[in-house]
Short mmCIF file of C-alpha atoms in Angstrom, two decimals:
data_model
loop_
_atom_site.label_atom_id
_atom_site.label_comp_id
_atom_site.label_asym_id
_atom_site.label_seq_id
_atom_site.Cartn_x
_atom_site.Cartn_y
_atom_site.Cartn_z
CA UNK L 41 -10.83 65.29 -247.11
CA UNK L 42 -7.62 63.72 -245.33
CA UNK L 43 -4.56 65.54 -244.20
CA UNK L 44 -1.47 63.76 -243.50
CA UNK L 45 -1.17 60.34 -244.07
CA UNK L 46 -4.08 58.33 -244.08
CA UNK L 47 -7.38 57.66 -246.18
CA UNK L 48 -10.96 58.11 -245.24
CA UNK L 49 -13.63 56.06 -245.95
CA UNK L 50 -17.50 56.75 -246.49
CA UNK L 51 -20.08 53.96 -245.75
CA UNK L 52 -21.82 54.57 -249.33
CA UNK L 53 -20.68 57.17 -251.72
CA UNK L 54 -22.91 59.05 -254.47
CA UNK L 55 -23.28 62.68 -255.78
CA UNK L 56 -25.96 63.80 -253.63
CA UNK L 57 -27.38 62.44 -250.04
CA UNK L 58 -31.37 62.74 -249.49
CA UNK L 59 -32.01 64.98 -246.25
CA UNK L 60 -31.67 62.91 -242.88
CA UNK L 61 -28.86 60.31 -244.95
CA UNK L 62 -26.53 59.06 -242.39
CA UNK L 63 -23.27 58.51 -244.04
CA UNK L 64 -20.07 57.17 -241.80
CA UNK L 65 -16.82 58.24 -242.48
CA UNK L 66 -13.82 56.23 -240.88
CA UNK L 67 -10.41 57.71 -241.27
CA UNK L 68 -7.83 54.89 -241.56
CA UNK L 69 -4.39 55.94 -240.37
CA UNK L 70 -0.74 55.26 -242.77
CA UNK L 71 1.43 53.23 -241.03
CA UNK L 72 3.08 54.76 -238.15
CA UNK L 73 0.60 57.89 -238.32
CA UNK L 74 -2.62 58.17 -236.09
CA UNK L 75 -5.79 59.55 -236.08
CA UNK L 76 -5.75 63.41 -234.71
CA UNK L 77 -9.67 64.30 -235.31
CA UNK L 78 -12.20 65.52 -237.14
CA UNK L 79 -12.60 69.63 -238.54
CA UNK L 80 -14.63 71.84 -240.75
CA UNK L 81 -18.41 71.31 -240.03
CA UNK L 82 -17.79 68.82 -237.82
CA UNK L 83 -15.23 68.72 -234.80
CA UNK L 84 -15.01 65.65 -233.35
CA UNK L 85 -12.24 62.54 -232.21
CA UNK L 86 -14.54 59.58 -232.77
CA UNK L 87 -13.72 57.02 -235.23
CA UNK L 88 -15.56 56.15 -237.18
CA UNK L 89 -18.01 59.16 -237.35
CA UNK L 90 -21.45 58.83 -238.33
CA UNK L 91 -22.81 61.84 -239.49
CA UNK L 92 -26.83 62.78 -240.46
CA UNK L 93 -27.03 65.02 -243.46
CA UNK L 94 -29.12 68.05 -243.97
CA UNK L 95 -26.82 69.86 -245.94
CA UNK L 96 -23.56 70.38 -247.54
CA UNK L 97 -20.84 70.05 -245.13
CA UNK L 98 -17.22 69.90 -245.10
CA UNK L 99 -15.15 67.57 -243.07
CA UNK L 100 -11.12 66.89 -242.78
CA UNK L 101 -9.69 64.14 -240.97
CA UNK L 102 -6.23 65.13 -239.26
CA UNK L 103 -3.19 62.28 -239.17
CA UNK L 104 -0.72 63.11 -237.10
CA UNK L 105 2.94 62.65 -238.37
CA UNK L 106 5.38 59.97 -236.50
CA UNK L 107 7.91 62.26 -236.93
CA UNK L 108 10.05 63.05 -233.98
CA UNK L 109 10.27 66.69 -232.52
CA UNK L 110 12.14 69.25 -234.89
CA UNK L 111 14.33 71.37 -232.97
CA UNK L 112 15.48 74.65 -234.91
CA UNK L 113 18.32 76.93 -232.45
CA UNK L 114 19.57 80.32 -233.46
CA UNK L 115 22.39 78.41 -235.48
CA UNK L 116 19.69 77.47 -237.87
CA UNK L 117 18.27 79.94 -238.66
CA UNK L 118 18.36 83.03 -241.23
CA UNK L 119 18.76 86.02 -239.86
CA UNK L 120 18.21 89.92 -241.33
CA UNK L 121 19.54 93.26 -239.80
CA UNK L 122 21.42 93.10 -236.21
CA UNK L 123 21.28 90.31 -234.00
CA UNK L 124 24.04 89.84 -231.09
CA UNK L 125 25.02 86.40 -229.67
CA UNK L 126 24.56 86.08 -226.03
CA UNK L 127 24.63 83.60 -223.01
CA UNK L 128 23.78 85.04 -220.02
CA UNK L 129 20.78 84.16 -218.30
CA UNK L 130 18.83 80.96 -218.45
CA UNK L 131 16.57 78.56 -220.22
CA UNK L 132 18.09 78.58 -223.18
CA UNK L 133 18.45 75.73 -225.65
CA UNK L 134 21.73 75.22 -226.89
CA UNK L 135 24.76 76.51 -226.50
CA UNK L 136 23.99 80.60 -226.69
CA UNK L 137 20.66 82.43 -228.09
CA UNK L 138 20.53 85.67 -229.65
CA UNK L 139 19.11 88.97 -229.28
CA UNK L 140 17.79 91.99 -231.44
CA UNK L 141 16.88 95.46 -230.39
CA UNK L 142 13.28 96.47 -230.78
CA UNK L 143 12.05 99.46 -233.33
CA UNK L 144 9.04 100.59 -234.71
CA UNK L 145 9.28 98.79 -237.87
CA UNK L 146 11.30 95.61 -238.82
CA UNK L 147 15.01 95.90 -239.08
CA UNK L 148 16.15 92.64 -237.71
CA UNK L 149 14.28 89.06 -238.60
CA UNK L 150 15.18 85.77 -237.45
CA UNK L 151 13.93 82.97 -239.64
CA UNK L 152 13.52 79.06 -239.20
CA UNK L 153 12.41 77.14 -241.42
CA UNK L 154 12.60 73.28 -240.53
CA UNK L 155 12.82 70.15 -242.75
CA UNK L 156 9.64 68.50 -242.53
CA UNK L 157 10.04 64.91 -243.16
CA UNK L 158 6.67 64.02 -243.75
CA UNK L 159 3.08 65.84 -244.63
CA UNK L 160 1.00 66.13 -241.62
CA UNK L 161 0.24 68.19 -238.61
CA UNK L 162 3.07 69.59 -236.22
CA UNK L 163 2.68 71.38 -233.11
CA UNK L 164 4.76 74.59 -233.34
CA UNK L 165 6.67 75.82 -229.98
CA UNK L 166 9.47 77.91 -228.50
CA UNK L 167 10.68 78.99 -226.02
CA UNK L 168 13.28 82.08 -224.72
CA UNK L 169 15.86 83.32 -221.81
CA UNK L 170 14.73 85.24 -218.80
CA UNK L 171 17.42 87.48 -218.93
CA UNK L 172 17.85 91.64 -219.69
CA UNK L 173 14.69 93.23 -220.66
CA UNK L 174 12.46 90.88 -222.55
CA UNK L 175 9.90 91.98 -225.54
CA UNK L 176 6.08 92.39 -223.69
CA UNK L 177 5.29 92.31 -227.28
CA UNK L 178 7.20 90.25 -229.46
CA UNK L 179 5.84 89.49 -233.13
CA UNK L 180 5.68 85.74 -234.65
CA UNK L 181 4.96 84.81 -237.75
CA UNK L 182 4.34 80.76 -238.81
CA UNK L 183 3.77 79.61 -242.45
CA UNK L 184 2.59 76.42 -243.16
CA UNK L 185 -0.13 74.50 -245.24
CA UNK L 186 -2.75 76.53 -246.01
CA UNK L 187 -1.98 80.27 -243.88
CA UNK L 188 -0.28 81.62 -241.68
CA UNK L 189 -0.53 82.80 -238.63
CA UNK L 190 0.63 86.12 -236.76
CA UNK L 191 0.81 86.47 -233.10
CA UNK L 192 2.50 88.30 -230.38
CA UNK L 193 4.32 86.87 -227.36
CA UNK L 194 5.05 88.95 -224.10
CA UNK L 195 8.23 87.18 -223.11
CA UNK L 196 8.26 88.58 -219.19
CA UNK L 197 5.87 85.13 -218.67
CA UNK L 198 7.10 81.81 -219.12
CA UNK L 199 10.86 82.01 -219.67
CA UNK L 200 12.87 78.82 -220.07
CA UNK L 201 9.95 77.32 -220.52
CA UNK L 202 9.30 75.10 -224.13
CA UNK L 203 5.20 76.72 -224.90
CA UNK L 204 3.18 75.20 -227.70
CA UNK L 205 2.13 78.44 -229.81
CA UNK L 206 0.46 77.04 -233.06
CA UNK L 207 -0.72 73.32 -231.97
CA UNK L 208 -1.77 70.73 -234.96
CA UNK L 209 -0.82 73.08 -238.04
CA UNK L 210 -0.60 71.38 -241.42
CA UNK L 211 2.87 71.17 -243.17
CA UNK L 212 3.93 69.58 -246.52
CA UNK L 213 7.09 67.50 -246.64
CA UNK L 214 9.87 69.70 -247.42
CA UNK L 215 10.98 73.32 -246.06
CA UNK L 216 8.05 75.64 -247.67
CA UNK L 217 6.80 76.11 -243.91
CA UNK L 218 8.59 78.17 -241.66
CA UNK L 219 8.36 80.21 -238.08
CA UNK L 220 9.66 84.00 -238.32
CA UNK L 221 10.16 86.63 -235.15
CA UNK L 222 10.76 89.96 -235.57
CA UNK L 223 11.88 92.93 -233.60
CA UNK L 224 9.25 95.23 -234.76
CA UNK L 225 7.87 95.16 -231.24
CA UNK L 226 7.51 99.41 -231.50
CA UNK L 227 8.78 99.28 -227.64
CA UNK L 228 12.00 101.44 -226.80
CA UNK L 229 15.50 99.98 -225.26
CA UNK L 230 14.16 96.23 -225.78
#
């Protein structure tokens, strides 16, 4: 199976391999894309892979977009319940950032949801001010080909700082993938 753009190739193809077949697969990039590795049964980076069969096994080749990065700021985005515009501190990107107090369940959401100009797999990151009195617990949410994932980031470590948080996650041209934060954090005066 290929993700992104690119094809892969199998030295001989047929419905069924005898036990100890070798079969090579060689994943041959789009242009402008590259090669990003191997998954499934099989985790590798070589190209091409040559692979001795004993069983049924399922590999994906990753191709890594040439898309530039996508930068998403707090103008972007879509926001739910009460969020207040700030700019003190630093290590912000942009002009201000914004801020949400914390409660026990979700009353406040800020959502971004980037255009992806091509299928293939993007590295997900953010980052946030050191300023005030920053979430120990703040919940993420990222939607993209396939899942999602869910994940909590104590934001006293690493602030100003650009972190990769979801690296090499699958996402369709288009804007059916987003990244969500909420301030369900259930910490007090956050």
């Amino acid at each position: 199976t290929a993700v992104g753009g690119g094809t892969v190739y199998r030295s001989y193809s047929q419905a069924t391999y005898a036990p100890g077949s070798v079969v090579t697969l060689a994943a041959v990039p789009a242009t402008g894309w590259t090669f990003g590795g191997w998954s499934g049964d099989i985790s590798s980076t070589s190209n091409p892979l040559s692979i001795m069969l004993f069983s049924s096994m399922n590999v994906t080749s990753a191709f890594n977009s040439p898309a530039s990065d996508l930068i998403l700021d707090n103008p972007s985005a879509t926001t739910t319940g009460t969020w207040t515009t700030r700019t003190t501190g630093s290590g912000y990107y942009g002009a201000n950032y914004i801020t949400a107090a914390t409660a026990s369940s979700a009353t406040a959401t800020a959502t971004y949801t980037p255009t992806i100009p091509s299928s293939g797999n993007y590295d997900v990151a953010i980052i946030y001010v050191g300023s005030g009195t920053p979430s120990a617990a703040a919940p993420y949410l990222i939607s993209y080909n396939g899942g999602t994932t869910n994940f909590t980031v104590n934001q006293n470590n690493n602030q100003g700082v650009w972190q990769v948080v979801a690296p090499a996650k699958p996402f369709v041209a288009g804007t059916s993938g987003y990244l969500r934060i909420s301030n369900n954090t259930g910490e007090s005066s956050r």
